[in-house]
Amino acid sequence: MSAAAFVALITAVLTEAPHLIDAVEKIIASIKGQGPAGSEVDAVRKATDDLMARLTAPAK
Amino acid sequence: MKYAALVLFALVACAGASPSPQNPRPTARAAVDVAKDAWVMVARGCLDAADISGNDTIRAECAKYLSPAHALIVAAAEAVDTNWTQGASCDLAKAAALIADTVKNVNLGPEITKEIGPTVEDAALLAGKASQWACGPDGGAS
């Protein structure tokens, strides 16, 4: 099999099964011992920062 | 071609595999998520209670507990993204304790307290599980 045909095959497989890309990311993250960069802290900040500002705003 | 098939098979097998019990990160991530949810529910409860009662001191009382809890949850989330440690799990346990203290020590009213109670309990239980119950009563490593 030529290199071009191999690349075409892999591209076709990944196009048909995009979850494989996610699986590859998870495997790499697992090997490195971490999740996708910034994912958890971003989620926490997005959910909490506005409420935190309202809680600590100057008294009315 | 055989190698390509093997690699693809391995990827599919790994994607479907359960998290290893040796890897605490999935539990840590779940514990941080539930702690975040509990924090959000209690913070909203505090703001609602202050609005409904017209007593703005409720907001300040809540902030005494929720402000340090927020910092600890953010620190734990950063640890999930980088390197989960026992210290981070104890930070999370301390955050869960502070969230529970808010509900215990600030009068949010019976309805709000009842509504947020189960999530606050879940946050404490999951934080304890993530730390393998190895933190002191104040959340510090014992």
CSV table of C-alpha atoms in Angstrom, one decimal:
chain,number,residue,atom,x,y,z
A,1,MET,CA,0.0,0.0,0.0
A,2,SER,CA,1.4,3.4,-0.9
A,3,ALA,CA,1.8,6.2,1.6
A,4,ALA,CA,-0.9,8.2,-0.1
A,5,ALA,CA,-3.4,5.3,0.0
A,6,PHE,CA,-2.6,4.8,3.7
A,7,VAL,CA,-3.2,8.4,4.5
A,8,ALA,CA,-6.4,8.3,2.6
A,9,LEU,CA,-7.5,5.2,4.5
A,10,ILE,CA,-6.7,6.8,7.9
A,11,THR,CA,-8.5,10.0,6.9
A,12,ALA,CA,-11.5,8.1,5.8
A,13,VAL,CA,-11.6,6.1,9.0
A,14,LEU,CA,-11.2,9.2,11.2
A,15,THR,CA,-13.9,11.1,9.2
A,16,GLU,CA,-16.3,8.2,9.7
A,17,ALA,CA,-15.5,7.8,13.4
A,18,PRO,CA,-14.6,11.2,14.8
A,19,HIS,CA,-14.7,9.8,18.3
A,20,LEU,CA,-11.4,8.1,17.5
A,21,ILE,CA,-9.8,11.6,17.5
A,22,ASP,CA,-11.2,12.2,21.0
A,23,ALA,CA,-9.9,8.7,22.0
A,24,VAL,CA,-6.4,9.6,20.8
A,25,GLU,CA,-6.5,12.9,22.8
A,26,LYS,CA,-7.6,11.0,25.9
A,27,ILE,CA,-4.9,8.4,25.5
A,28,ILE,CA,-2.2,11.1,25.0
A,29,ALA,CA,-3.6,13.0,28.0
A,30,SER,CA,-3.6,9.8,30.1
A,31,ILE,CA,0.0,9.0,29.2
A,32,LYS,CA,0.9,12.6,30.2
A,33,GLY,CA,-1.2,12.3,33.4
A,34,GLN,CA,-3.4,15.2,32.6
A,35,GLY,CA,-6.7,16.2,30.9
A,36,PRO,CA,-7.1,18.5,28.0
A,37,ALA,CA,-5.2,21.7,28.9
A,38,GLY,CA,-7.3,24.2,30.8
A,39,SER,CA,-10.5,22.2,30.5
A,40,GLU,CA,-11.5,21.8,34.1
A,41,VAL,CA,-10.4,25.2,35.4
A,42,ASP,CA,-12.0,26.9,32.5
A,43,ALA,CA,-15.3,25.1,33.3
A,44,VAL,CA,-15.1,26.1,36.9
A,45,ARG,CA,-14.3,29.7,36.2
A,46,LYS,CA,-17.0,30.0,33.6
A,47,ALA,CA,-19.6,28.7,36.1
A,48,THR,CA,-18.4,30.6,39.2
A,49,ASP,CA,-16.7,33.8,38.4
A,50,ASP,CA,-19.8,35.9,37.8
A,51,LEU,CA,-21.4,34.6,41.0
A,52,MET,CA,-18.2,35.2,42.9
A,53,ALA,CA,-18.2,38.9,41.8
A,54,ARG,CA,-21.8,39.3,42.8
A,55,LEU,CA,-21.2,37.7,46.2
A,56,THR,CA,-18.2,40.0,47.0
A,57,ALA,CA,-19.6,43.2,45.4
A,58,PRO,CA,-19.8,46.2,47.8
A,59,ALA,CA,-22.8,46.2,50.1
A,60,LYS,CA,-25.9,47.8,48.6
B,1,MET,CA,-1.4,-2.5,6.7
B,2,LYS,CA,-1.5,-5.1,9.5
B,3,TYR,CA,0.2,-2.6,11.9
B,4,ALA,CA,-2.4,0.1,10.9
B,5,ALA,CA,-5.2,-2.3,11.7
B,6,LEU,CA,-3.5,-3.2,15.1
B,7,VAL,CA,-3.1,0.5,16.0
B,8,LEU,CA,-6.7,1.2,15.1
B,9,PHE,CA,-7.9,-1.8,17.1
B,10,ALA,CA,-5.8,-0.7,20.1
B,11,LEU,CA,-7.3,2.8,19.9
B,12,VAL,CA,-10.8,1.5,19.9
B,13,ALA,CA,-10.1,-0.9,22.7
B,14,CYS,CA,-8.5,1.9,24.8
B,15,ALA,CA,-11.4,4.3,24.1
B,16,GLY,CA,-13.9,1.8,25.5
B,17,ALA,CA,-11.8,0.7,28.5
B,18,SER,CA,-12.9,1.6,32.1
B,19,PRO,CA,-10.7,4.1,34.0
B,20,SER,CA,-7.9,2.3,35.8
B,21,PRO,CA,-8.5,2.2,39.6
B,22,GLN,CA,-4.8,3.3,39.9
B,23,ASN,CA,-5.6,6.5,38.2
B,24,PRO,CA,-7.3,9.0,40.5
B,25,ARG,CA,-7.9,11.7,37.9
B,26,PRO,CA,-11.4,10.6,36.8
B,27,THR,CA,-12.6,10.6,40.4
B,28,ALA,CA,-10.9,13.9,41.0
B,29,ARG,CA,-12.5,15.4,37.9
B,30,ALA,CA,-16.0,14.2,39.0
B,31,ALA,CA,-15.4,15.5,42.6
B,32,VAL,CA,-14.3,18.9,41.3
B,33,ASP,CA,-17.4,19.1,39.0
B,34,VAL,CA,-19.8,18.3,41.8
B,35,ALA,CA,-18.0,20.7,44.2
B,36,LYS,CA,-18.4,23.4,41.6
B,37,ASP,CA,-22.1,22.6,41.2
B,38,ALA,CA,-22.6,22.7,44.9
B,39,TRP,CA,-20.8,26.0,45.2
B,40,VAL,CA,-22.9,27.5,42.4
B,41,MET,CA,-26.1,26.2,44.0
B,42,VAL,CA,-25.2,27.6,47.4
B,43,ALA,CA,-24.0,30.9,45.9
B,44,ARG,CA,-27.3,31.4,44.0
B,45,GLY,CA,-29.1,30.4,47.2
B,46,CYS,CA,-27.3,33.1,49.1
B,47,LEU,CA,-28.1,35.7,46.5
B,48,ASP,CA,-31.7,34.7,46.4
B,49,ALA,CA,-32.0,34.6,50.2
B,50,ALA,CA,-30.5,38.1,50.4
B,51,ASP,CA,-32.9,39.4,47.7
B,52,ILE,CA,-36.0,37.8,49.2
B,53,SER,CA,-35.3,38.9,52.7
B,54,GLY,CA,-33.9,42.3,51.8
B,55,ASN,CA,-31.0,41.4,54.2
B,56,ASP,CA,-27.7,42.1,52.3
B,57,THR,CA,-25.6,40.8,55.2
B,58,ILE,CA,-26.6,37.3,54.2
B,59,ARG,CA,-24.5,37.8,51.0
B,60,ALA,CA,-21.5,39.0,53.1
B,61,GLU,CA,-21.8,36.1,55.5
B,62,CYS,CA,-21.9,33.6,52.6
B,63,ALA,CA,-18.9,35.2,51.0
B,64,LYS,CA,-16.8,34.5,54.2
B,65,TYR,CA,-17.1,30.8,53.4
B,66,LEU,CA,-17.7,30.7,49.6
B,67,SER,CA,-14.8,33.0,48.7
B,68,PRO,CA,-12.1,30.7,50.1
B,69,ALA,CA,-14.0,27.7,48.9
B,70,HIS,CA,-13.9,29.2,45.4
B,71,ALA,CA,-10.2,29.7,45.5
B,72,LEU,CA,-9.8,26.1,46.7
B,73,ILE,CA,-12.0,24.7,43.9
B,74,VAL,CA,-10.1,26.6,41.3
B,75,ALA,CA,-6.9,25.3,42.7
B,76,ALA,CA,-8.2,21.7,42.6
B,77,ALA,CA,-9.4,22.2,39.0
B,78,GLU,CA,-6.0,23.4,38.0
B,79,ALA,CA,-4.6,20.2,39.6
B,80,VAL,CA,-7.0,18.1,37.6
B,81,ASP,CA,-5.7,19.8,34.4
B,82,THR,CA,-2.0,19.4,35.4
B,83,ASN,CA,-1.0,17.0,38.2
B,84,TRP,CA,-3.5,15.7,40.8
B,85,THR,CA,-2.0,15.4,44.2
B,86,GLN,CA,-3.1,14.5,47.7
B,87,GLY,CA,-2.7,18.2,48.6
B,88,ALA,CA,-5.1,19.1,45.9
B,89,SER,CA,-7.6,16.5,47.1
B,90,CYS,CA,-7.4,18.0,50.6
B,91,ASP,CA,-8.0,21.4,49.2
B,92,LEU,CA,-11.2,20.1,47.6
B,93,ALA,CA,-12.2,18.4,50.9
B,94,LYS,CA,-11.7,21.8,52.6
B,95,ALA,CA,-13.8,23.5,49.9
B,96,ALA,CA,-16.6,21.0,50.4
B,97,ALA,CA,-16.5,21.6,54.2
B,98,LEU,CA,-16.7,25.3,53.7
B,99,ILE,CA,-19.7,24.9,51.3
B,100,ALA,CA,-21.4,22.8,54.0
B,101,ASP,CA,-20.5,25.3,56.7
B,102,THR,CA,-22.3,28.0,54.6
B,103,VAL,CA,-25.5,26.0,54.6
B,104,LYS,CA,-25.1,25.2,58.3
B,105,ASN,CA,-24.2,28.7,59.6
B,106,VAL,CA,-26.0,31.1,57.3
B,107,ASN,CA,-29.8,31.3,57.5
B,108,LEU,CA,-30.8,30.7,53.9
B,109,GLY,CA,-34.4,29.7,54.7
B,110,PRO,CA,-35.8,26.1,54.8
B,111,GLU,CA,-36.7,25.9,51.1
B,112,ILE,CA,-33.3,26.9,49.8
B,113,THR,CA,-31.5,24.8,52.4
B,114,LYS,CA,-33.6,21.7,51.4
B,115,GLU,CA,-33.1,22.3,47.7
B,116,ILE,CA,-29.3,22.5,47.9
B,117,GLY,CA,-28.7,20.0,50.7
B,118,PRO,CA,-28.3,16.8,48.6
B,119,THR,CA,-25.8,18.4,46.2
B,120,VAL,CA,-23.8,19.7,49.1
B,121,GLU,CA,-23.7,16.2,50.7
B,122,ASP,CA,-22.7,14.7,47.4
B,123,ALA,CA,-19.8,17.2,47.1
B,124,ALA,CA,-18.5,16.3,50.6
B,125,LEU,CA,-18.8,12.6,49.9
B,126,LEU,CA,-17.0,12.8,46.5
B,127,ALA,CA,-14.3,15.1,47.9
B,128,GLY,CA,-13.8,12.5,50.6
B,129,LYS,CA,-13.5,9.7,48.1
B,130,ALA,CA,-11.1,11.7,45.9
B,131,SER,CA,-8.9,12.2,49.0
B,132,GLN,CA,-9.4,8.6,50.1
B,133,TRP,CA,-10.5,10.0,53.4
B,134,ALA,CA,-6.9,10.9,54.2
B,135,CYS,CA,-7.4,14.6,55.0
B,136,GLY,CA,-7.9,16.1,58.5
B,137,PRO,CA,-11.2,17.4,59.7
B,138,ASP,CA,-10.3,20.9,58.4
B,139,GLY,CA,-9.4,19.4,55.0
B,140,GLY,CA,-5.7,19.4,55.6
B,141,ALA,CA,-3.6,16.3,55.0
B,142,SER,CA,-3.5,14.2,58.1
